[in-house]
CSV table of C-alpha atoms and ligand atoms in Angstrom, one decimal:
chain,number,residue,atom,x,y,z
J,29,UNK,CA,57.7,111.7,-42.9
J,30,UNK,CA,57.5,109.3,-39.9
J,31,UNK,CA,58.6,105.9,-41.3
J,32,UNK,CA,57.3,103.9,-38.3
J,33,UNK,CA,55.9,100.9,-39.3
J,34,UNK,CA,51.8,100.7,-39.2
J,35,UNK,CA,50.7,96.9,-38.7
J,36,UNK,CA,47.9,96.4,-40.8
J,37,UNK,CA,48.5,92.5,-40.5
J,38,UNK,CA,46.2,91.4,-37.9
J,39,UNK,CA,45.0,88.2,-39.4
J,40,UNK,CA,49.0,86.9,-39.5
J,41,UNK,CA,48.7,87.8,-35.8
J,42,UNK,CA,47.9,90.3,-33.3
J,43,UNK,CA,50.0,91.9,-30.8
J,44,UNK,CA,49.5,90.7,-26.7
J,45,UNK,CA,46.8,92.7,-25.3
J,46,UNK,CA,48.7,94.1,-22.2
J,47,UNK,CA,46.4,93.0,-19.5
J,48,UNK,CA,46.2,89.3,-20.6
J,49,UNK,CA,50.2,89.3,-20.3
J,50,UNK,CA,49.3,90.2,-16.9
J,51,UNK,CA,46.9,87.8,-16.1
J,52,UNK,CA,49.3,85.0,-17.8
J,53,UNK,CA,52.1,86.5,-15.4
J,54,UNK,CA,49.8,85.6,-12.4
J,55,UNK,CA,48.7,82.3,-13.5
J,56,UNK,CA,52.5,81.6,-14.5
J,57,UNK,CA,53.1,81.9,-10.2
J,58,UNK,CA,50.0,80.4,-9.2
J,59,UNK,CA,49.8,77.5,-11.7
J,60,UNK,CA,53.5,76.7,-12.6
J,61,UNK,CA,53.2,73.3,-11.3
J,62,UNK,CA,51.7,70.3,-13.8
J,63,UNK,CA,48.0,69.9,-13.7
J,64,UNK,CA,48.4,66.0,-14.3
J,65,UNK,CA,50.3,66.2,-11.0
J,66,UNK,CA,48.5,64.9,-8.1
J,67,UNK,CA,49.9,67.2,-5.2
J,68,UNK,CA,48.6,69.8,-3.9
J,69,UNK,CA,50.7,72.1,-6.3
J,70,UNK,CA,49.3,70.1,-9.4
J,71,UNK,CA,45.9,70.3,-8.1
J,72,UNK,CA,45.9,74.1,-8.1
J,73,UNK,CA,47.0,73.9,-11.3
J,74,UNK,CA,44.4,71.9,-12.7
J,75,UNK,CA,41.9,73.8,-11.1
J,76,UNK,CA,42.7,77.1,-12.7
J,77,UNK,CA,43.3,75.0,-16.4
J,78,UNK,CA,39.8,73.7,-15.7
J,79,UNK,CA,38.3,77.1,-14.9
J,80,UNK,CA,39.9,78.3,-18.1
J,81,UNK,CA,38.7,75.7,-20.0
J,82,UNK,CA,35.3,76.1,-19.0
J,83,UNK,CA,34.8,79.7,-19.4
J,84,UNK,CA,36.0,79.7,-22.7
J,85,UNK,CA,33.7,77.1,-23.5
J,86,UNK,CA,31.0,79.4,-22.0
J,87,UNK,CA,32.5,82.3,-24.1
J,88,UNK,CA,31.9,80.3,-27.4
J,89,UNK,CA,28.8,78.8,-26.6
J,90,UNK,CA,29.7,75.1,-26.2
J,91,UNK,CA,27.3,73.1,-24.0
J,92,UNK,CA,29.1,72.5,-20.1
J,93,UNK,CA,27.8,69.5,-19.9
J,94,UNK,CA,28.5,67.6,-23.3
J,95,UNK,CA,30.9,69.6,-25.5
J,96,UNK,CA,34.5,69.1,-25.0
J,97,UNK,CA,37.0,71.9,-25.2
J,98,UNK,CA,40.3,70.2,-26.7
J,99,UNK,CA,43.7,72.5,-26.1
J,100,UNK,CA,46.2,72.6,-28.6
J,101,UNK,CA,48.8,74.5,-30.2
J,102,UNK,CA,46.7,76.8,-32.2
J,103,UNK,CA,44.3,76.3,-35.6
J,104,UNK,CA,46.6,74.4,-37.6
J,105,UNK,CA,46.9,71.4,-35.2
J,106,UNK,CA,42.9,71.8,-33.9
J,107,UNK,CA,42.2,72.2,-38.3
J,108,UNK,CA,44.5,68.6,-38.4
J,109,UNK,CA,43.2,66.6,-35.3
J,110,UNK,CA,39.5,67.8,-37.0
J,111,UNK,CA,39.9,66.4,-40.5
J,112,UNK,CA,42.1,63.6,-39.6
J,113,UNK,CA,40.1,62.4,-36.2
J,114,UNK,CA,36.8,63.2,-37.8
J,115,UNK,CA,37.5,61.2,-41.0
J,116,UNK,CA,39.4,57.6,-39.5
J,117,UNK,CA,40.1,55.3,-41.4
J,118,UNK,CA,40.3,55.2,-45.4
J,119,UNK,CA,39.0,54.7,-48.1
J,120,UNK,CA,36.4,57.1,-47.4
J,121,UNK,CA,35.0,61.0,-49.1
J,122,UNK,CA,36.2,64.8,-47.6
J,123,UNK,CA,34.7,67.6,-48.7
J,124,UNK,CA,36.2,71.2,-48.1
J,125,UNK,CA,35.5,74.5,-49.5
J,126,UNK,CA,37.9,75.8,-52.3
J,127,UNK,CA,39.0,78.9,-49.9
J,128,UNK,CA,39.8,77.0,-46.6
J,129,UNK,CA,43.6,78.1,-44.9
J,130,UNK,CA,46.8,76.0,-46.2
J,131,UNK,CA,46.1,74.1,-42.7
J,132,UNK,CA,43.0,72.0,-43.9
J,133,UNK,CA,44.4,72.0,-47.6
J,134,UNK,CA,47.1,70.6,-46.5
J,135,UNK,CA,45.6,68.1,-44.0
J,136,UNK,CA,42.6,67.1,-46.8
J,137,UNK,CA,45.8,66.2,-49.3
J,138,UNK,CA,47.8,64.5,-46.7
J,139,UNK,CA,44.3,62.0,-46.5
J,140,UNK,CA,43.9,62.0,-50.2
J,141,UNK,CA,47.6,60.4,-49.9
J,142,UNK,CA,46.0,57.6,-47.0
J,143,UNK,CA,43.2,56.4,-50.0
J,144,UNK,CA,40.6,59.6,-49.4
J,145,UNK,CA,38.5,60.9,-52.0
J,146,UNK,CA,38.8,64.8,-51.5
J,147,UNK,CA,36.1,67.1,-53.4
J,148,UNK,CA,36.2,70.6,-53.1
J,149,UNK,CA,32.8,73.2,-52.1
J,150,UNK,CA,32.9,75.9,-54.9
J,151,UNK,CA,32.7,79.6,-54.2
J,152,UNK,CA,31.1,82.9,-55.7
J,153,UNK,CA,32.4,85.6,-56.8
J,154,UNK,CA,32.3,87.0,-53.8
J,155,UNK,CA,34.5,84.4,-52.1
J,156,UNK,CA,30.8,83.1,-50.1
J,157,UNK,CA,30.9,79.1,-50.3
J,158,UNK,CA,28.0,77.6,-52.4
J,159,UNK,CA,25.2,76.0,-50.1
J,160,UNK,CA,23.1,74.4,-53.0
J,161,UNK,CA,26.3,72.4,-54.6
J,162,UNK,CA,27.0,70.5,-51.1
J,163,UNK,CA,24.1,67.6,-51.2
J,164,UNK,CA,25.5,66.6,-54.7
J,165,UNK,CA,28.2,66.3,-53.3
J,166,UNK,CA,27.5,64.0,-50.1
J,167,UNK,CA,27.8,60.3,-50.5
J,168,UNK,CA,27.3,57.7,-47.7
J,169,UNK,CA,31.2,58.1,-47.8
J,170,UNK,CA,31.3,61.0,-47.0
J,171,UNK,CA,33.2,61.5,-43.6
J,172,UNK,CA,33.9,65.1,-42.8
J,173,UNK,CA,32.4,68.3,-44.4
J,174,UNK,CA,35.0,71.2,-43.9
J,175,UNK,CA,33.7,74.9,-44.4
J,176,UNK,CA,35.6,78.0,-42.2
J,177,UNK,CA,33.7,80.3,-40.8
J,178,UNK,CA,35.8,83.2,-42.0
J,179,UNK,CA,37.8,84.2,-44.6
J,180,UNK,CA,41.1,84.7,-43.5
J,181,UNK,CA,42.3,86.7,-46.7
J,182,UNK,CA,38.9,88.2,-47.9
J,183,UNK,CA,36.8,88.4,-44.6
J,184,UNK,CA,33.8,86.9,-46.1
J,185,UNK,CA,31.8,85.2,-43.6
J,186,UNK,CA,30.4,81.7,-44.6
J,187,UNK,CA,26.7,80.0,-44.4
J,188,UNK,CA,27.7,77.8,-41.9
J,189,UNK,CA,24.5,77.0,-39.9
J,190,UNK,CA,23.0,76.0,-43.5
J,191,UNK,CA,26.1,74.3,-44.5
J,192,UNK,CA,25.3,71.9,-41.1
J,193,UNK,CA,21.5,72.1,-41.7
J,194,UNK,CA,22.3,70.0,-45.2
J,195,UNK,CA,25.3,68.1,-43.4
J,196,UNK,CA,22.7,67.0,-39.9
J,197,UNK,CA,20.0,64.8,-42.0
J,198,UNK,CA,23.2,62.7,-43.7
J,199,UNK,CA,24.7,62.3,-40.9
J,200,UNK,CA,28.0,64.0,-41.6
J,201,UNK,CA,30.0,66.0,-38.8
J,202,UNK,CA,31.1,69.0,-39.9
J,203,UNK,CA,34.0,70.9,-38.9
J,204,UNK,CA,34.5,74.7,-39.6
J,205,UNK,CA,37.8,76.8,-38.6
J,206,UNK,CA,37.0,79.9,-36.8
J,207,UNK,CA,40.1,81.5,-36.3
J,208,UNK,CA,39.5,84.8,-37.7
J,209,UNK,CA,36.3,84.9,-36.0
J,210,UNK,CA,36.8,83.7,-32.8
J,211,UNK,CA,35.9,86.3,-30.6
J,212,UNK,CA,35.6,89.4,-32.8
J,213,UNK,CA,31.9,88.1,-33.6
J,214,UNK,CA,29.8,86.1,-31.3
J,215,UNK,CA,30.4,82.6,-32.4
J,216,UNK,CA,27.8,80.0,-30.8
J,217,UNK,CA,28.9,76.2,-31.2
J,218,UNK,CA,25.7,74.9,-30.2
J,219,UNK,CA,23.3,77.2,-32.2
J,220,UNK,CA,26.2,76.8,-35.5
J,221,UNK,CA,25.1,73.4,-35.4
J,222,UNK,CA,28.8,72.1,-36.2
J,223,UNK,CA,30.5,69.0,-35.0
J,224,UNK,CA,33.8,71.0,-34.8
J,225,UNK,CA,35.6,74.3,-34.3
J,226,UNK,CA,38.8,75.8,-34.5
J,227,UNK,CA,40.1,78.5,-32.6
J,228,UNK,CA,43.3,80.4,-32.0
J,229,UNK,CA,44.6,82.8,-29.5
J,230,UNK,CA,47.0,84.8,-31.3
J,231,UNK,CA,44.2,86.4,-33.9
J,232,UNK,CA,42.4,87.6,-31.0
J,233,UNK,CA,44.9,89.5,-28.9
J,234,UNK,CA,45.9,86.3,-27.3
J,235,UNK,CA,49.0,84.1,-26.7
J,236,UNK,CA,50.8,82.6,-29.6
J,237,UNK,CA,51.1,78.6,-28.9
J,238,UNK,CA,47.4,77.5,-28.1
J,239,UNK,CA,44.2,77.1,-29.9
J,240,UNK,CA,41.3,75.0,-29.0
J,241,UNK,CA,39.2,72.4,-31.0
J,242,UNK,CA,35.7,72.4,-29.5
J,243,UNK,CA,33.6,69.3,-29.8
J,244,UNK,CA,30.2,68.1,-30.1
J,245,UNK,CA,29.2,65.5,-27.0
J,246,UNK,CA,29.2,62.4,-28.7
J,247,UNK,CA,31.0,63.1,-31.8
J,248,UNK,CA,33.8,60.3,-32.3
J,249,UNK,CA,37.1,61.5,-32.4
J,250,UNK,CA,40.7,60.0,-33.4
J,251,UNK,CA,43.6,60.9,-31.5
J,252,UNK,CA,46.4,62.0,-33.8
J,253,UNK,CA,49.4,62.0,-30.9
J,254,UNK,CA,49.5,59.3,-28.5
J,255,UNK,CA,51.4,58.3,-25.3
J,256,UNK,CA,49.4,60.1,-22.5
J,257,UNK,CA,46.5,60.2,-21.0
J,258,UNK,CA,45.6,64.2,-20.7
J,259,UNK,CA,42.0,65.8,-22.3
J,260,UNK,CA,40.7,61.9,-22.6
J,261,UNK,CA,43.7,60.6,-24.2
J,262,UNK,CA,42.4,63.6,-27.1
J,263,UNK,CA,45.6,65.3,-27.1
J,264,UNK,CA,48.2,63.9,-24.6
J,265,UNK,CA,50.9,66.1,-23.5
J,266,UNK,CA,51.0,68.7,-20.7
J,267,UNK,CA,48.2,71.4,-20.8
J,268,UNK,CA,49.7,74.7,-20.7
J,269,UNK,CA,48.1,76.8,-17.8
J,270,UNK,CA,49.2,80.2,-18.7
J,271,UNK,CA,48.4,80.2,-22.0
J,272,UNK,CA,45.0,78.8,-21.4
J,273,UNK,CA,44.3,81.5,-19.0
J,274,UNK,CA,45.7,84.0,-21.4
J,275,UNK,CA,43.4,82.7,-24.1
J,276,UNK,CA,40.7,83.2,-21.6
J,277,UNK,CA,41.5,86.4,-20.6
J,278,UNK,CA,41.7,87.5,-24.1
J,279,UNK,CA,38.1,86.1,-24.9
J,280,UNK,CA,36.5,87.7,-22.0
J,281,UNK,CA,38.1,91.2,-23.1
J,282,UNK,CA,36.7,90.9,-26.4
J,283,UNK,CA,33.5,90.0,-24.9
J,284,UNK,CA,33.6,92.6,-22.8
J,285,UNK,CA,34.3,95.2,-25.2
J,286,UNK,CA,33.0,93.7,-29.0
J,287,UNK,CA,30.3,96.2,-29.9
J,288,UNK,CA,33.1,99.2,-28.9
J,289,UNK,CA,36.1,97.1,-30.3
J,290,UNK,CA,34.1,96.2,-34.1
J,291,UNK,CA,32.2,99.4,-34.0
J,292,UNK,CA,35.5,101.2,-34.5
J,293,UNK,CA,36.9,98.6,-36.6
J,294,UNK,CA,34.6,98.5,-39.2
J,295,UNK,CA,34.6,101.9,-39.3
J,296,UNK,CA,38.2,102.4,-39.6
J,297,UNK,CA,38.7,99.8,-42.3
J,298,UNK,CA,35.3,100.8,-44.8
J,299,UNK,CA,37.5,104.8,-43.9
J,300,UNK,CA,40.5,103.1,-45.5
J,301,UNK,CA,38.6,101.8,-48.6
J,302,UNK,CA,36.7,104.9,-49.3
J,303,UNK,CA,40.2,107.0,-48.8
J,304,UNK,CA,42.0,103.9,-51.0
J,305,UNK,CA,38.6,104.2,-53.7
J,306,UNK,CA,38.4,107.9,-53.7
J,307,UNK,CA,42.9,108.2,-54.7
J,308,UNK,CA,42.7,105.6,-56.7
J,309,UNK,CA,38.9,104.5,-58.2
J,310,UNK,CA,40.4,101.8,-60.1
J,311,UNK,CA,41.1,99.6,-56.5
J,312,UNK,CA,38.9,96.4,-56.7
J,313,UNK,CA,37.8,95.6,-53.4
J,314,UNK,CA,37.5,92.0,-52.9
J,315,UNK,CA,34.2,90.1,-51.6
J,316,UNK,CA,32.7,93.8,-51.5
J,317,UNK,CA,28.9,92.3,-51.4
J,318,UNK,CA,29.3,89.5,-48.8
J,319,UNK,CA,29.3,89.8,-45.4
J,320,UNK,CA,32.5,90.7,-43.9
J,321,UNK,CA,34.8,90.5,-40.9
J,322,UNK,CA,34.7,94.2,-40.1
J,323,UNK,CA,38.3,94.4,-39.7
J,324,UNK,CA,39.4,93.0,-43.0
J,325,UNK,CA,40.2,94.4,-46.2
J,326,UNK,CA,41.2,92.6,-49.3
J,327,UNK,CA,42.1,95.0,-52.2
J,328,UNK,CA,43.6,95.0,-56.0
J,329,UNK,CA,45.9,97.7,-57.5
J,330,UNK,CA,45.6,96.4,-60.9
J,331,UNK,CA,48.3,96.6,-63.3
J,332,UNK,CA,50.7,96.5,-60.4
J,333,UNK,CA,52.3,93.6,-59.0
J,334,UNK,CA,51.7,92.7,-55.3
J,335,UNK,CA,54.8,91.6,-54.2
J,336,UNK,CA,56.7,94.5,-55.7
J,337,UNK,CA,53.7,96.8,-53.6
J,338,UNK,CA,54.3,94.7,-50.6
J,339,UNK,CA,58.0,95.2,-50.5
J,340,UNK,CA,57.4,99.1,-51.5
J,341,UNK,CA,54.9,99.6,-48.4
J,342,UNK,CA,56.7,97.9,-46.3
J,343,UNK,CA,59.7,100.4,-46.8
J,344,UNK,CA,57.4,102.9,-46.7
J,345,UNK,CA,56.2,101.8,-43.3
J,346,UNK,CA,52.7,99.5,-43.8
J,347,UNK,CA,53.0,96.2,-42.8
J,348,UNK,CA,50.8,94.3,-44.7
J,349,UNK,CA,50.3,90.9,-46.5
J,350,UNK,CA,49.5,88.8,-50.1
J,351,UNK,CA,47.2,86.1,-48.2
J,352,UNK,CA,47.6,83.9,-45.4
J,353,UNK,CA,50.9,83.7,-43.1
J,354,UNK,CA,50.8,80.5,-43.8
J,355,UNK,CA,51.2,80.4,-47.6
J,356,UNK,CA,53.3,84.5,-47.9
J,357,UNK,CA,56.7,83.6,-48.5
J,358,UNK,CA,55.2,81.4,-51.8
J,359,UNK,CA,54.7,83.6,-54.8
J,360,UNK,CA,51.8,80.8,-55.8
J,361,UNK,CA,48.9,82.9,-56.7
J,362,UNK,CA,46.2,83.1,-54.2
J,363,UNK,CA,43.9,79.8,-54.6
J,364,UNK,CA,41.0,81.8,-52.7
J,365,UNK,CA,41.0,84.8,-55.5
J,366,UNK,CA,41.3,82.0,-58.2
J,367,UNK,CA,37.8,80.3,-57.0
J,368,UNK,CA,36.1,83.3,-56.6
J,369,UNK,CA,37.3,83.7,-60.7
J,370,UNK,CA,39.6,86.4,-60.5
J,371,UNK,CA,41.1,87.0,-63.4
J,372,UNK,CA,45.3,87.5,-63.2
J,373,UNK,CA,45.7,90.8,-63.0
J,374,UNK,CA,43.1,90.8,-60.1
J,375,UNK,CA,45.0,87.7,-58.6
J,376,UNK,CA,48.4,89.3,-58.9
J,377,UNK,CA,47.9,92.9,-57.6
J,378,UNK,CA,46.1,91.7,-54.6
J,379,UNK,CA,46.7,92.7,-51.3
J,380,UNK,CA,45.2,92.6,-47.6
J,381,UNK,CA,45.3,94.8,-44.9
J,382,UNK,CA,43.6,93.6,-41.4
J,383,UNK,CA,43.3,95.9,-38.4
J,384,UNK,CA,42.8,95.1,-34.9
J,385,UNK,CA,41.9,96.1,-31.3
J,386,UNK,CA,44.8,98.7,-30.7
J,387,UNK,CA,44.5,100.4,-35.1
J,388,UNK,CA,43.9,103.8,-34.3
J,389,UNK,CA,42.2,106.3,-36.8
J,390,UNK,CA,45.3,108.0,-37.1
J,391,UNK,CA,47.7,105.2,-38.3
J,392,UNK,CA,45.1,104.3,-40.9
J,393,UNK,CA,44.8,108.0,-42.1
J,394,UNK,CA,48.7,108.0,-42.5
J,395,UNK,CA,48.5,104.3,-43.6
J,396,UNK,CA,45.9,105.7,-46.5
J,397,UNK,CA,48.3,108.7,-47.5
J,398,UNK,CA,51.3,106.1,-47.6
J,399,UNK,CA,49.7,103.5,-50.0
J,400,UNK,CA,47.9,106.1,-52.3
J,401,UNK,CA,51.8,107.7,-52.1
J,402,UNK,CA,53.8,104.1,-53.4
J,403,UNK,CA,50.9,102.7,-55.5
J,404,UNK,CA,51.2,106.2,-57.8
J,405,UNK,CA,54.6,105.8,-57.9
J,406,UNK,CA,54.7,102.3,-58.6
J,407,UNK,CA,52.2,103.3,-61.5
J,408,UNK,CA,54.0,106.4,-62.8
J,409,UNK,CA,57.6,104.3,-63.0
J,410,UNK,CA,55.4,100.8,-64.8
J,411,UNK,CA,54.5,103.9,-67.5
J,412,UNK,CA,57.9,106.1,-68.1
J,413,UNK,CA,59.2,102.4,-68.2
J,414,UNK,CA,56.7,101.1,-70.9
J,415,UNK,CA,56.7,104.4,-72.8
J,416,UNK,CA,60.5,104.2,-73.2
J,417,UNK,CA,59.8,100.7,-74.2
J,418,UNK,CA,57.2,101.8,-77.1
J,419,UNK,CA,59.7,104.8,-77.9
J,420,UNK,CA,60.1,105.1,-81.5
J,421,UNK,CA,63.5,103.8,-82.8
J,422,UNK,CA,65.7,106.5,-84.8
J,423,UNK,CA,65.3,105.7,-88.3
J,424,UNK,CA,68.1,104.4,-89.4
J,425,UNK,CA,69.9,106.2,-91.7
J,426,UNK,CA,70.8,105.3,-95.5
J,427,UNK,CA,73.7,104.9,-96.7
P,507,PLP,C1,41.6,80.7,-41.0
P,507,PLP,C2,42.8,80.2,-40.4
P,507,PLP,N1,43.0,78.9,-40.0
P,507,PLP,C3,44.1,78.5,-39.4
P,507,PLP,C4,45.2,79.4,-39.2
P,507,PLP,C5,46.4,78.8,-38.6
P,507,PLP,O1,46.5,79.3,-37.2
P,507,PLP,P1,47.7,79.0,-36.3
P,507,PLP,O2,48.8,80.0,-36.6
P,507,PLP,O3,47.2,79.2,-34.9
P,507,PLP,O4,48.2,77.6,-36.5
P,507,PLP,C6,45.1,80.7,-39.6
P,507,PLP,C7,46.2,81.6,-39.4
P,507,PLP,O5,46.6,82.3,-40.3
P,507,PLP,C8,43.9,81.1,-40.2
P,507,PLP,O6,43.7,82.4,-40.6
């Protein structure tokens, strides 16, 4: 058996498509200088970052004229500058989902620290945020409504364009993190209705290092670094060409080839849950009713425990994950299964496998035959070991 390792862990990150390395390469020659310099060096520079910026503005349907496309190091910072710029000073009211990445958890604690009131959006049971709970839940303090677009661990896709529809008549910008759907569905900022949105070009194919926060014309925002005077003073520090241009060039491909790409995608990963359902029926597929990012898949092996399974499938050659990146490592339960009321045994057994632009149908057929292979044996050793545990003691003999 071919050990080589299958990546089924696209939403940690996806590999560099080829031809944006290419394009990076080129700007890399073209652009090296700074585009805050003023020579004629600099000046090229800024004019391909500019180009860059604009198009992928285009690309996520920001407005040219009034929308403002902020660089930064990827979702975590754009997810921080959001909550923190968007909600100023305290005291004050935040209000996130219950299944929103460690990077906006983390930020929304940090402000309950400054004096903030935090309140969290509940879910279903199919991981799909709550609409009707939110005007409760607005006060006139309310600051900053946080809702992702996309699950990153169970691929449900959230109500956002209702979530702003309740958030517009209060006045309340909201902010939503698109990472994992950033160019793998059309995302239109205008028509979303949001205040805010994250992106990141290393979950589409793209550089690792930049991300962007797009932002409404108008929309007040606080700097959270200081000491320059680059993208208004936003988010100082020296834009980085290449990567921009990379995360363009990634963008366009995907908008170039989407219906191809997630035509393939979805069918490759609904193949690997029917293969997964059909050698295993008792496999709980996660968020199965809600709309989905077609390429991923968040399942539970009951009765088995998903670390042990991640270690096992990764020896066996599947790359896969328990959750976010960003919180794998932790052996906290996932708080995005808990909300949606998973019970333990669901929470603990759970595992997610993402695909992306290069998965082929063979890897996943081989990636099927590998998990069905570990979970059984994971299975068969959890039962000689309990059955030698339940094993009848020799009676003991009398004397
Ligand atoms: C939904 C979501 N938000 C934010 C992030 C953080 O992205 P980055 O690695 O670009 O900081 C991730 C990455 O796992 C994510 O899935």
């Amino acid at each position: 058996m071919s050990t080589q390792a299958i990546y089924l862990d696209h939403n940690a990150t996806t590999p560099l498509d080829p031809r944006v390395a290419q394009a990076m390469q080129r700007s890399a020659g073209e652009a090296f200088a700074n585009p805050a310099s003023q020579h004629g060096p600099g000046q090229q520079a800024r004019r391909i970052l500019e180009a860059a910026r604009q198009r992928i503005g285009q690309l996520l349907g920001a407005s040219a004229a009034a929308d403002q496309v902020i660089f930064t190091s990827g979702a975590t910072e754009a997810n921080n500058l959001a909550l923190r710029g968007l909600a100023g000073q305290p005291p004050g009211h935040v209000i996130i989902s219950a299944i929103e990445h460690p990077s906006v958890v983390g930020t929304a604690e940090y402000l309950q620290t400054l004096g903030f009131e935090i309140c969290r959006l509940p879910v279903d049971t199919d991981g799909v945020v709550q609409v009707d709970a939110l005007p409760a839940l607005l006060t006139p303090d309310t600051r900053v409504v946080s809702v992702m677009l996309g699950n990153n661990e169970t691929g449900a896709l959230q109500p956002v364009d209702r979530i702003a529809a309740c958030c517009a008549p209060a006045g309340v910008p909201l902010h939503t993190d698109a990472a994992q759907v950033a160019a793998k569905l059309p995302v239109n900022f205008q028509s979303l209705g949001a205040a805010a949105l994250t992106v990141t070009a290393h979950k589409f194919h793209g550089p690792r290092g930049i991300g962007a926060l797009i932002l409404r014309g108008g929309v007040p925002l606080r700097p959270i670094l200081f000491g320059g005077f680059q993208q208004g003073g936003l988010r100082p520090g020296s834009e980085p060409v290449e990567l921009a241009v990379g995360m363009c060039t990634a963008l366009e491909l995907w908008d170039a080839e989407r219906s191809e790409r997630n035509g393939r995608i979805a069918a490759l990963r609904d193949g690997l849950e029917r293969k997964l359902l059909t050698g295993c029926p008792d496999t709980v597929v996660h968020a199965a009713r809600a709309a989905r990012l077609p390429h991923t898949s968040c399942l539970s092996f009951t009765g088995l425990d998903r670390q042990a399974l991640l270690m096992a499938l990764d020896q066996a050659g599947v790359a896969c994950s328990t959750g976010s990146a960003c919180a794998s490592g932790s052996s906290e339960p996932s708080p995005v299964l808990l909300a949606m009321g998973c019970d333990e045994s669901l929470v603990g057994s759970a595992l997610r496998f993402s695909l992306g632009a290069t998965t082929t149908a063979a890897e996943v057929d081989e990636a099927a035959r590998r998990i069905l292979h570990v979970v059984n044996r994971l299975r068969d050793r959890n039962k000689s070991a309990n059955q030698s545990r339940l094993a009848p003691l020799e009676p003991s003999k009398t004397l």
